[in-house]
Every structure is written in C-alpha cells, then in structure tokens.
C-alpha cells in the first residue's frame, strides 16, 4: 500500500492508494438506476474516453472493469460517498448527492496514457466539511441566458459546489419575471452594464434553471437586492424609488471610467454603487417586496431567499434598519429563510434565523464583524465570502484584462490560503460554509466569466469541502492537483485562466 497524491480537487476526506490501475474500456457496464450513471457515461464520452454502456436492469453482478453505482441509506454523513477501485469500481453514495460526487471523483481519476484509459486502484471515503458550498453569478450587471447558466452549473457542481446564488436584480437591470409587477421585466431588463444587451428569465426559464440545478444537486438561492441597488426598479415603477443620491466615490469613478451618472427613471449603464434606494417609509414598497418574495418563493423549492442589503450608502441607518427588519420578516412570512449581506446585521430586530453573508475582508474592518456576529446572536448563521480571498471578480494580476481591484488582487494562491472560521469571532458551528461570488460589471460574455471563475473556484471548493487539516491541504499539493483539471475543463469547453503558477497537464 502506498500513499500518493491523486489528481483530485477538492481533496477527499480519506484516501488509500493501492498499487496498479484498472483499465477503463468500452466493454465496461455501469450498474445501477441512478441518474448519475448517465452523467458519468456522457462526461467520459465528451473527454474522448471509452463509450461505457448501462448494464441491463437488475444485472447486479459486476464483471471486472464494470462500475457499480448505488446509494446506501444507512450512510451517516449526508452528501458523502465511498469509492473503491479494485478489479471493478464500487461507488456507494450516502444519498443521491453523494453518489453524484463519487462520480465526479471517478471522472477526475480517469486518465488516458499510452496504454489507454484507466483509473488508479484506491479506496476513498469522503464527505464535505461544510454544508454550504456556494457560487454566485451576477446576472444583473450582465445577463447570462439559461444555457449559459446550465453550463456554469455543470462546471461548478463538478467541483462539489451545492449552492447557486443568482443575483437577479441590481441598478442596471431586473432579470426575472414577476407577474404582479410586469413592468420590471418589460421596461428594466433590456439593458446591461456598459450599454450591453440585457435579458430576463421567464418563470419557465427560472423553473428550468431550478430543475437543472437540482439534477446536479445544487440549491438555487435567488437574490433580489434591496433596499439599495434598485435603480432599475425605478425605471419601471418610479413611485417606488428615491431620487439618486450620489457619493464621492461614485462621482470620481464615473469620471475615471467615463461613465454617466445615474438619472432617475432612465436606464443606468455605469458601475457605480450606493446611489439608489426604494422608498422605505412608503407602504407601497412593502406591497412590492411582499409580492416579489411571494412569487419567488412559489417557484423556489430551496429554503432561502436572499434580499440583498449591501451598500445602501444614501440611506440613513435608522431607515435602513427599519427596512431590514421588515424585509427579513416578509421572507419568514413567505415560509423561507432570509439571507442578507452582512450590513443587515446592523438592525437590532432582524428576523430570527436570518443567514448573513459576510463580504468584508479576511481581517474585518469597521463594523463588519459586529454586523455579521449579530446574525448569530439572532439565531442565524453565516456564509463566508471574504472579499480579498473569495471574490471571483477581482483581477488575478494587476494587468489582467478582466475584473476589478477594490478588494485585492487575488492570485490562485491567495484564493486558496484563507480559513473561513478564522475571520470572525463566532463559534465554528455558526459558519454554514463558503460562497464565491462573481460580479459581472466587467464580464460581457460567459467566456469572460469562466476566465475569472476558473481556476479560483476550485480553490474555494477545496476550502468548502475538504478537511481543514490534512497533509495535502497545502498550496504545493493543491497546485499540482489543480493542474490535472485542465483536460477536464478543455473537454467541457470551460475557458479557464491558465495561470502561470499552476503546472497544467495535457491529459
Ligand atoms: C460590491 S459585494 C458589491 C457589488 C459589486 C462588487 C464588485 C457586494 C455585496 N456588493 O455591488 O458588484 O462589490 O466587486
């Protein structure tokens, strides 16, 4: 028995490597009725690997080289799996999600060399460290259509992410149809940042994304950003939104980038933040929030609705807190758990159980740590998105053509080397997990998105999934393992950034 590094990201909880490899050939049959079987067969074919076929129904006697997929309800850790490769492959999921993750691990293990396709003989027992392993896609600054979102789901679920947070509204556009307020999409969806074309999801589109995500074991978390980031709401319904309140940073940035300033009632195409707010002291605003939350809740099977809360820079603290308390309660009344950016933790009476999303720095500044801690004091929990580590929209290097720099320049190593339980002074159990956001001001196409997301999302996936302490939870081990993902990404047409600090492999 030898212990060596397998080409796996995220690193599994426990691995024993045996000598030798098991050939993968086109005579192999995949046993079991799980949908994961089709996912395995199709993905291997896209790699140019052997064309596996499903075993006959009821045939549960694996021949050498076959692959057996099954779930075992006795399994303890949810989403976990075991994978044994001897003269055949056995993957046992604790549940269907675990089986899906076991298949993703097998796909990473499958390699082609001069002797053909094979997998190493090994025993893996695996389960996630955190229940919440998220990625966020901002479809408001730039819009990405259903097929692009599905491709994003494929590539991120393959890294064992299980939450897809869609940022569905912002100053630049409103991206999901709401029957009771139809002008949102009719008037406020056609444009995007920098004057690019917009778009929106019909309710059927949205349900299609939800179902596709579920088939890859991802829960969709829809976000409607409130009370700020609502300029687009005012283009459709001027009576709901205050006149823009400019701040110095916004004016300077607009000058530097040659971007227009926001004008009430007109589409906003710049990147400035903090200038908009719904009318917090008007009851009509809460009719609006209630309707939007209800319609979203009706088509969202997952437990969460995110109501934003970031960067309300032109709003008094008193008004902001008032809004935070009412809006989180509206989500609770709709039967969902509210999620909010950490600023909403400033409100003393935020609804109990609200989940906070921390987007401050690894070393917190200002009131951010206290705001985040208040969610825990109110019986909620925290998702960690430290901006100077987990923000996928920051540049890799100062001269990288895409991305922003306000939080940090984040190379792959910086994305990898941070610990989500070490940022705030809250009990470890209060940390639900990690989320890596992709804000889309600078990404005009899904290709642009992918270059910022990959490979750094793989670093966040390992932080969210893998044990905190393990001999191979090191940058040196990670960069070697990360390099082995290149042929998988190429086969899927994922446009990753071939960062120079990673030894990328060909096959
Ligand atoms: C801050 S992070 C924002 C977004 C921007 C992002 C750009 C957060 C909750 N708000 O409005 O898109 O910076 O990095």
PDB file of C-alpha atoms in Angstrom, residues 95 188 502:
ATOM      1  CA  UNK A  95     -27.603   9.779  -0.810  1.00  0.00           C
ATOM      2  CA  UNK A 188     -35.980  47.281 -16.903  1.00  0.00           C
ATOM      3  CA  UNK A 502      -0.035  26.116 -11.914  1.00  0.00           C
TER       4      UNK A 502
END
